[in-house]
Amino acid sequence: MKVDPVKLEIFKSLYSSVAEEMGVSLRRSAFSPNIKERRDYSCAVFNGKGVLIAQGDHMPVHLGSMPMSVRAALETLQLGPGDIAVLNDPYAGGTHLPDVTMVAAVFDEEPNAKRGHRSARRPASQSPSPLFYVANRAHHADIGGATPGSMGRADEIYQEGLRIPPVRLMIGGRVNDDVMRLISANVRIPEEREGDLTAQLGAIATGQTRLLEIVERYGFREADLYASHLISYTAEITRRVIRNLPDGSYNAEDFLDDDGYSDKPVRISARIDIKGDQAVVDFTGSSPQVRGPINAVEAITVSAVYYAFRCLIPMDVPASWGILEPIKVIAPPGTVVNALPPAAVAGGNVETSQRMVDVLMLALSKAGAAVPAASQGTMNNLTIGGTDSRTGKPFAYYETVAGGMGARPGLDGIDAIHTHMTNSLNTPAEAMEYAYPMRVRQYSIRLESGGRGRFRGGDGVVREIELLTDARVTILSDRRKTRPYGLNGGEPAKPGRTSLITADGERVLGGKDSVDAQAGDRIRIETPGGGGYGSSG
């Protein structure tokens, strides 16, 4: 069948809309502000072989990693009609433990001609096999572990929370109560976890229904064929982008401040080799895996590469696996970019991923790509947990805090925005104060924090929160010592700063720190700006 460009565009929109609608379903039915307000989730559609067709414009850090979770689920389980797998194991395609993934197959459960002609779908002689797969991933505000929010300082994964290998949460259309009870028994707010998990189950059902509607309208053969065309189309567009870069090797490196246990900076090194329409991204030379929780698993590294190259594509293309077809990623096992168990990994997803992007963008700038200066380079992960004095029940709050975007060729950076591997929103003050025993005392632009240059880097923010009850406060952040770089003569931005303000005064916290705070104490986060672009002289 020849490729009809009009139909190709139609199917691109159809598959993307399925992923987007799954996200809407998940957001609207979720219990926690982290999913409902911050939108810390992603949804995706895969073909019958488990290859990514489309993903919603949700969280970039999930772009390349969710397919690896789907692969792990399919290698472990044989999913039948009504089965839904759940997993969060970073060493099985996951990212970090709070990110819980669900995977389900889509079957044509009506073999008669009720929804169209049988000939348009699979022949009756074939045994039932999946038409598609759907998946979603959501960051849960707590998944157990040593600290509320499951994002604290740790030196092995067992301290970070409940680790779930691929198991069936739903079997034959019925919730597996054994697994649900197991999860609920290991988290701090079981009612909220069950509510968010149920919302994920509902989003899976939405995706399955919409894909069957596509099959009903167009027939499976055509729907599957154009799914393959979309993957090939995306791969070809990526090859064109790579072909426009000059052949050669482009090296860059940058550093994470530390791992939370020592003051030693952690090196991220990358070399991008361009040859024709192929690219090799080699992270050899990056630091060995470290004691602290900033180790990244291979799925995170693949996601960072996926994101960086997708940023070079000057048009709207499906977020399919085709983007990685012409790219080879080398991440040596046992390093901070491909850690081996039982390394702690909570910060690899949120901090090391950001530094990988900084390094990749710097290398691509040497290849002549039009990329911005470094953005804030951290997600400023703040978790607060304890017992809510208003209800007597446990609570766990998690948020990433925006910062400055790097200046771009011809444009200033943007102030107070989530950048690169995070695409979440803030938690509105009203939602936070309603759900948690906290009060927002200040939320403002951190003026003059962006780097100077011909084009100014974006400014960070100041977020100050007062505790209304005793709580454990944890910050997992970076760019407190190193500064986001400028490009082409632009100046670096200011680093970030976190402090605890008590009746006795102000105490500056480390970038990866955890403290017991009392009611009336305030946590103040000043986030980094973005680097400047071009010489101001």
XYZ file of C-alpha atoms in Angstrom:
537
model
C 0.000 0.000 0.000
C 1.390 3.412 -0.971
C 1.702 6.007 1.755
C -1.014 8.630 1.526
C 0.401 11.808 3.154
C -3.069 12.966 4.145
C -3.812 9.687 5.897
C -0.381 9.768 7.489
C -1.250 13.108 9.058
C -4.662 11.814 10.111
C -3.177 8.784 11.851
C -0.480 10.924 13.469
C -3.215 13.030 15.032
C -5.319 9.989 15.915
C -2.599 8.148 17.793
C -1.354 11.300 19.519
C -4.896 12.166 20.561
C -5.303 8.724 22.154
C -2.247 9.347 24.334
C -3.415 12.863 25.173
C -6.912 11.715 26.107
C -5.439 9.027 28.333
C -3.581 11.825 30.102
C -6.748 13.871 30.541
C -8.526 10.848 32.016
C -5.662 10.202 34.413
C -5.393 13.818 35.522
C -9.090 14.313 36.128
C -9.548 11.145 38.182
C -6.288 11.216 40.172
C -6.362 11.793 43.934
C -3.012 13.467 44.581
C -2.186 17.099 43.718
C 1.084 15.825 42.277
C -0.776 14.180 39.392
C -3.931 16.276 39.309
C -2.261 19.710 39.569
C 1.394 19.216 38.584
C 0.570 16.696 35.823
C 3.542 14.506 36.592
C 2.591 11.643 34.279
C 2.913 10.352 30.723
C 0.776 8.174 28.450
C 1.734 6.319 25.291
C 0.546 4.015 22.492
C 2.535 1.073 21.132
C 2.003 -1.281 18.207
C 1.396 -5.009 18.610
C 5.150 -5.635 18.830
C 5.596 -3.153 21.668
C 7.199 -0.406 19.544
C 6.323 3.169 20.519
C 3.944 4.846 18.059
C 3.021 8.028 19.906
C 3.298 9.617 23.309
C 1.507 12.620 24.720
C 3.411 15.855 25.281
C 3.791 15.048 28.945
C 7.120 14.345 30.685
C 10.239 14.258 28.439
C 12.121 12.098 30.946
C 9.607 9.339 30.167
C 10.038 9.528 26.384
C 12.748 6.949 25.899
C 12.288 5.070 29.150
C 8.634 4.006 28.985
C 9.253 1.723 25.968
C 11.855 -0.095 28.039
C 9.278 -0.686 30.802
C 6.855 -2.038 28.217
C 9.566 -4.349 26.916
C 10.293 -5.569 30.456
C 6.608 -6.242 31.082
C 6.215 -8.188 27.835
C 9.352 -10.233 28.474
C 8.077 -11.184 31.935
C 4.329 -11.560 31.466
C 1.958 -12.791 28.792
C -0.817 -10.229 28.963
C -4.262 -11.491 27.986
C -7.562 -9.659 27.630
C -8.357 -7.743 30.815
C -4.797 -8.024 32.177
C -2.866 -4.928 33.253
C 0.761 -5.080 34.403
C 2.216 -2.707 36.986
C 5.914 -2.063 37.654
C 8.301 0.602 38.899
C 11.630 -1.257 38.932
C 14.335 1.116 37.608
C 16.345 -1.940 36.625
C 13.478 -3.177 34.451
C 13.015 -0.131 32.243
C 11.788 2.186 34.993
C 13.190 5.530 36.070
C 12.921 5.782 39.860
C 10.578 4.100 42.319
C 7.889 6.822 42.607
C 7.237 6.504 38.854
C 4.721 3.658 38.595
C 4.032 2.280 35.107
C 1.029 0.317 33.864
C 0.960 -1.693 30.635
C -1.956 -3.444 28.899
C -2.644 -5.092 25.569
C -5.491 -4.126 23.261
C -7.417 -7.063 21.822
C -10.227 -7.253 19.299
C -12.699 -8.869 21.660
C -15.554 -8.897 19.164
C -14.621 -11.485 16.496
C -17.959 -11.228 14.688
C -18.695 -8.448 12.242
C -20.432 -6.263 14.800
C -17.909 -3.402 14.501
C -17.010 -3.663 10.838
C -15.820 -6.210 8.342
C -13.701 -9.084 9.654
C -11.523 -8.813 6.570
C -10.484 -5.349 7.684
C -8.990 -6.808 10.842
C -7.276 -10.125 11.513
C -8.322 -13.366 9.798
C -10.504 -15.558 12.012
C -8.034 -18.434 11.686
C -5.381 -16.565 13.648
C -5.208 -17.048 17.413
C -5.924 -13.880 19.396
C -2.918 -11.594 19.621
C -2.612 -7.965 20.702
C -3.487 -5.270 18.195
C -1.730 -2.596 20.263
C -0.387 -1.903 23.726
C -1.099 1.126 25.890
C 0.893 2.348 28.873
C 0.993 5.172 31.351
C 3.389 6.293 34.050
C 2.628 8.536 37.022
C 4.824 9.900 39.788
C 3.302 8.903 43.124
C 3.873 11.322 45.994
C 5.111 8.475 48.191
C 6.081 4.871 47.492
C 7.490 4.037 50.930
C 11.144 4.009 51.882
C 13.148 5.821 54.532
C 11.824 9.347 53.951
C 8.348 10.728 53.219
C 8.021 11.317 49.482
C 10.569 8.578 48.663
C 13.101 11.082 47.291
C 15.601 11.352 50.116
C 19.289 10.710 50.468
C 19.980 6.980 50.190
C 22.905 4.733 49.331
C 20.971 1.716 48.056
C 17.673 1.279 46.275
C 16.087 -0.636 49.145
C 15.994 2.587 51.176
C 14.092 4.421 48.457
C 10.784 2.588 48.613
C 8.800 -0.394 47.387
C 10.317 -1.949 44.259
C 7.708 -3.581 42.021
C 8.802 -5.979 39.253
C 6.335 -6.573 36.405
C 3.244 -8.144 38.013
C -0.458 -8.208 37.124
C -2.505 -5.579 38.935
C -5.565 -6.581 36.942
C -6.321 -10.142 35.789
C -9.133 -10.843 33.351
C -10.770 -7.515 34.056
C -10.679 -7.830 37.864
C -8.298 -5.987 40.178
C -5.734 -8.280 41.784
C -6.477 -7.400 45.411
C -3.380 -9.244 46.648
C -1.058 -6.900 44.756
C -3.080 -3.807 45.690
C -2.909 -4.752 49.383
C 0.820 -5.356 49.121
C 1.387 -1.893 47.669
C -0.955 -0.221 50.180
C 0.831 -1.864 53.117
C 4.179 -0.330 52.109
C 3.270 3.320 51.513
C 2.428 6.187 53.844
C -0.927 7.237 52.393
C -2.567 4.052 51.095
C -5.901 5.686 50.235
C -4.173 8.206 47.970
C -2.049 5.523 46.338
C -5.071 3.343 45.643
C -6.882 6.344 44.194
C -4.006 7.238 41.870
C -3.492 3.615 40.815
C -7.198 3.359 40.026
C -6.925 6.533 37.948
C -4.118 4.898 35.988
C -6.299 1.847 35.410
C -9.036 4.122 34.080
C -6.616 5.845 31.712
C -5.599 2.429 30.341
C -9.266 1.643 29.642
C -9.642 4.974 27.835
C -6.702 4.184 25.563
C -7.978 0.692 24.785
C -11.423 2.015 23.867
C -10.102 4.741 21.580
C -7.744 2.387 19.739
C -10.568 -0.076 19.096
C -12.598 2.810 17.685
C -9.754 3.529 15.250
C -9.715 -0.136 14.227
C -13.468 -0.095 13.804
C -13.305 2.919 11.515
C -10.264 2.088 9.393
C -9.676 -1.638 9.893
C -6.686 -3.073 11.705
C -4.520 -3.632 8.626
C -4.594 0.035 7.641
C -4.283 1.264 11.232
C -1.270 -0.979 11.833
C 0.302 -0.106 8.499
C 0.134 3.631 9.143
C 1.481 3.122 12.656
C 4.552 1.597 10.989
C 4.654 4.450 8.475
C 4.621 6.962 11.333
C 7.620 5.299 12.968
C 9.475 5.213 9.630
C 8.514 8.815 8.881
C 9.872 9.994 12.225
C 13.096 8.052 11.674
C 13.544 9.639 8.245
C 12.983 13.144 9.603
C 15.569 12.471 12.319
C 18.038 11.245 9.689
C 17.563 14.490 7.775
C 18.304 16.494 10.909
C 21.465 14.475 11.588
C 22.496 14.770 7.942
C 22.423 18.555 8.263
C 25.055 18.429 11.011
C 28.660 18.309 9.825
C 30.419 14.969 10.158
C 32.762 14.807 13.115
C 33.148 14.134 16.825
C 31.863 16.643 19.347
C 32.807 16.342 23.006
C 31.414 18.012 26.100
C 31.355 17.521 29.833
C 29.735 19.046 32.890
C 29.436 18.120 36.536
C 26.839 17.417 39.182
C 27.712 19.176 42.442
C 28.066 15.983 44.503
C 26.225 12.774 45.399
C 25.032 13.914 48.833
C 27.642 11.899 50.707
C 30.919 13.476 49.562
C 31.883 16.864 48.169
C 33.392 15.322 45.046
C 31.788 16.554 41.801
C 30.322 13.881 39.534
C 31.372 14.019 35.905
C 29.010 13.573 32.961
C 30.878 13.218 29.684
C 29.500 12.696 26.192
C 30.895 12.425 22.696
C 28.557 12.722 19.732
C 29.879 11.196 16.517
C 28.060 12.329 13.375
C 28.551 10.403 10.156
C 26.080 10.920 7.346
C 22.590 10.369 8.696
C 23.728 8.345 11.726
C 24.762 9.452 15.210
C 26.554 7.684 18.038
C 26.257 9.165 21.517
C 28.943 7.791 23.811
C 28.946 8.544 27.550
C 32.260 6.792 28.162
C 34.302 8.888 30.580
C 31.405 9.632 32.908
C 32.010 8.967 36.602
C 31.559 5.482 38.043
C 28.283 4.986 39.865
C 28.302 6.723 43.209
C 27.101 6.056 46.727
C 24.326 8.650 46.689
C 20.963 8.645 44.898
C 22.009 10.430 41.690
C 22.768 7.288 39.707
C 20.816 7.021 36.465
C 19.732 3.754 34.907
C 20.139 3.130 31.186
C 16.512 4.062 30.446
C 17.146 7.592 31.726
C 20.196 8.027 29.512
C 18.256 6.864 26.472
C 15.501 9.350 27.357
C 17.978 12.234 27.555
C 19.373 11.396 24.115
C 15.864 11.002 22.693
C 14.854 14.400 24.074
C 17.973 16.253 22.906
C 17.623 15.068 19.316
C 13.888 15.613 19.253
C 14.580 19.245 20.159
C 16.516 19.592 16.887
C 13.543 18.574 14.745
C 11.970 21.786 13.408
C 8.498 20.341 12.911
C 5.782 18.495 14.760
C 6.556 14.794 14.469
C 5.119 11.882 16.457
C 6.989 11.062 19.640
C 7.699 7.589 18.301
C 10.618 5.200 18.621
C 11.673 6.255 15.121
C 13.616 9.164 16.608
C 16.136 6.701 18.046
C 16.432 4.458 14.971
C 19.424 6.352 13.494
C 21.048 6.925 16.905
C 23.226 4.526 18.896
C 23.600 5.172 22.626
C 26.639 3.876 24.516
C 26.309 4.004 28.308
C 28.967 1.890 30.034
C 27.481 -0.340 32.768
C 28.558 0.539 36.286
C 28.761 4.263 35.598
C 26.536 7.059 36.823
C 24.722 6.962 33.467
C 24.029 3.204 33.576
C 24.089 2.145 37.196
C 23.863 -1.451 38.337
C 21.809 -2.678 41.313
C 21.554 -2.026 44.168
C 22.567 1.584 43.477
C 20.206 4.312 44.695
C 18.583 6.060 41.735
C 15.919 8.536 42.904
C 17.917 11.553 41.739
C 19.156 9.997 38.518
C 15.738 10.537 36.988
C 15.412 14.164 38.051
C 18.927 15.559 38.419
C 21.378 13.475 36.399
C 18.977 13.484 33.444
C 19.088 17.283 33.452
C 22.867 17.335 33.452
C 22.962 14.838 30.597
C 20.852 17.243 28.550
C 23.167 20.129 29.458
C 26.120 18.095 28.196
C 24.351 16.941 25.024
C 23.243 20.481 24.191
C 26.779 21.761 24.712
C 28.162 19.079 22.386
C 25.482 19.819 19.772
C 26.317 23.532 19.926
C 29.857 22.624 18.846
C 28.310 20.870 15.842
C 26.603 24.131 14.870
C 23.120 23.232 16.112
C 20.979 26.152 17.212
C 20.517 25.279 20.876
C 20.029 27.403 24.002
C 22.508 28.036 26.783
C 22.132 25.870 29.863
C 18.835 26.111 31.679
C 18.673 25.782 35.457
C 19.833 22.149 35.265
C 17.916 20.866 38.281
C 14.357 20.035 39.267
C 14.756 21.267 42.879
C 12.877 18.256 44.264
C 11.183 19.182 47.521
C 9.412 16.580 49.673
C 7.710 17.286 52.975
C 6.024 14.634 55.090
C 4.697 13.997 58.554
C 1.374 13.916 60.358
C -1.247 16.489 59.420
C -2.231 18.179 62.665
C -5.640 19.014 61.178
C -6.623 15.402 60.555
C -4.167 13.292 62.521
C -3.312 11.410 59.315
C 0.033 11.090 57.495
C 0.749 13.340 54.529
C 3.458 13.450 51.880
C 3.990 16.429 49.575
C 6.267 16.402 46.539
C 7.046 19.146 44.078
C 9.650 20.200 41.560
C 10.329 23.938 41.445
C 10.774 25.896 38.221
C 13.825 27.963 37.317
C 15.330 29.925 34.458
C 15.561 28.781 30.854
C 18.778 29.419 28.965
C 18.900 32.235 26.440
C 18.583 31.230 22.802
C 20.059 32.457 19.527
C 18.062 35.636 18.983
C 15.857 35.350 22.089
C 16.082 35.843 25.839
C 15.474 32.865 28.077
C 12.130 32.427 29.818
C 11.701 33.177 33.518
C 10.257 30.728 36.048
C 9.593 27.693 33.871
C 10.160 23.954 34.030
C 12.731 23.019 31.422
C 14.145 20.058 29.533
C 13.415 16.714 31.186
C 10.493 17.998 33.228
C 7.298 19.383 31.758
C 5.271 19.636 34.944
C 3.404 22.594 36.384
C 3.653 24.066 39.858
C 1.260 23.140 42.630
C -1.056 26.167 42.963
C -0.878 27.814 46.373
C -4.594 27.252 46.884
C -4.333 23.524 46.143
C -1.268 23.137 48.349
C -2.783 24.934 51.334
C -6.022 22.991 51.007
C -4.371 19.571 50.799
C -1.398 19.985 53.145
C -0.590 21.667 56.493
C 1.519 24.321 54.789
C 1.265 27.956 53.805
C 2.950 29.641 50.826
C 4.718 32.740 52.158
C 6.419 33.848 48.954
C 6.353 32.866 45.300
C 8.180 35.308 43.049
C 10.731 35.774 40.297
C 14.321 35.642 41.520
C 15.474 38.796 39.827
C 18.905 38.986 38.152
C 19.541 35.256 38.570
C 19.798 34.644 34.812
C 23.127 34.964 33.045
C 23.908 38.186 31.230
C 24.685 38.352 27.551
C 23.427 39.750 24.301
C 20.372 37.680 25.123
C 19.571 37.343 28.819
C 19.085 34.007 30.536
C 15.746 33.476 32.231
C 15.428 34.155 35.952
C 14.666 31.513 38.552
C 12.040 31.693 41.282
C 11.806 32.098 45.044
C 9.434 29.628 46.701
C 9.014 29.955 50.470
C 6.726 27.600 52.390
C 5.779 27.764 56.059
C 5.077 24.519 57.899
C 1.942 24.377 60.036
C 2.979 21.094 61.649
C 6.197 19.282 62.489
C 7.534 17.533 59.387
C 10.490 15.946 57.663
C 11.804 18.206 54.880
C 14.004 16.802 52.107
C 15.645 18.626 49.216
C 17.179 16.734 46.279
C 18.702 19.299 43.961
C 21.793 20.421 42.098
C 23.413 23.539 40.606
C 24.125 24.786 44.142
C 27.869 24.840 43.453
C 28.179 24.626 39.672
C 26.538 27.301 37.526
C 24.427 26.886 34.358
C 26.760 27.767 31.500
C 26.336 30.517 28.923
C 27.018 30.077 25.204
C 28.924 32.118 22.631
C 30.196 34.589 25.219
C 27.112 34.624 27.413
C 27.659 34.568 31.161
C 26.654 31.695 33.466
C 23.603 32.015 35.669
C 23.499 32.182 39.450
C 23.416 28.861 41.278
C 20.494 27.877 43.480
C 20.150 28.077 47.251
C 17.955 26.306 49.807
C 17.570 27.424 53.412
C 15.579 26.548 56.510
C 14.362 29.579 58.450
C 13.605 28.975 62.125
C 13.165 31.083 65.240
C 16.936 30.786 65.736
C 17.826 32.125 62.295
C 18.534 30.880 58.786
C 20.391 27.670 57.974
C 21.610 26.970 54.448
C 20.929 23.373 53.445
C 23.015 21.188 51.204
C 21.819 20.400 47.738
C 20.876 16.908 48.898
C 19.742 17.271 52.464
C 17.042 16.212 54.898
C 16.027 17.883 58.175
C 13.393 17.594 60.882
C 11.511 20.883 60.975
C 8.953 22.243 63.423
C 5.652 24.026 62.965
C 6.371 27.648 62.123
C 9.642 26.893 60.312
C 9.981 27.972 56.697
C 11.721 26.319 53.788
C 12.998 28.777 51.175
C 14.122 27.644 47.727
C 15.888 30.057 45.373
C 16.284 28.315 42.035
C 19.042 28.840 39.455
C 18.585 30.985 36.381
C 19.492 30.118 32.816
C 22.744 30.962 31.081
C 23.144 33.983 28.804
C 23.732 33.783 25.051
C 26.202 35.927 23.130
C 28.606 38.548 24.360
C 26.955 41.641 25.818
C 29.897 43.714 24.655
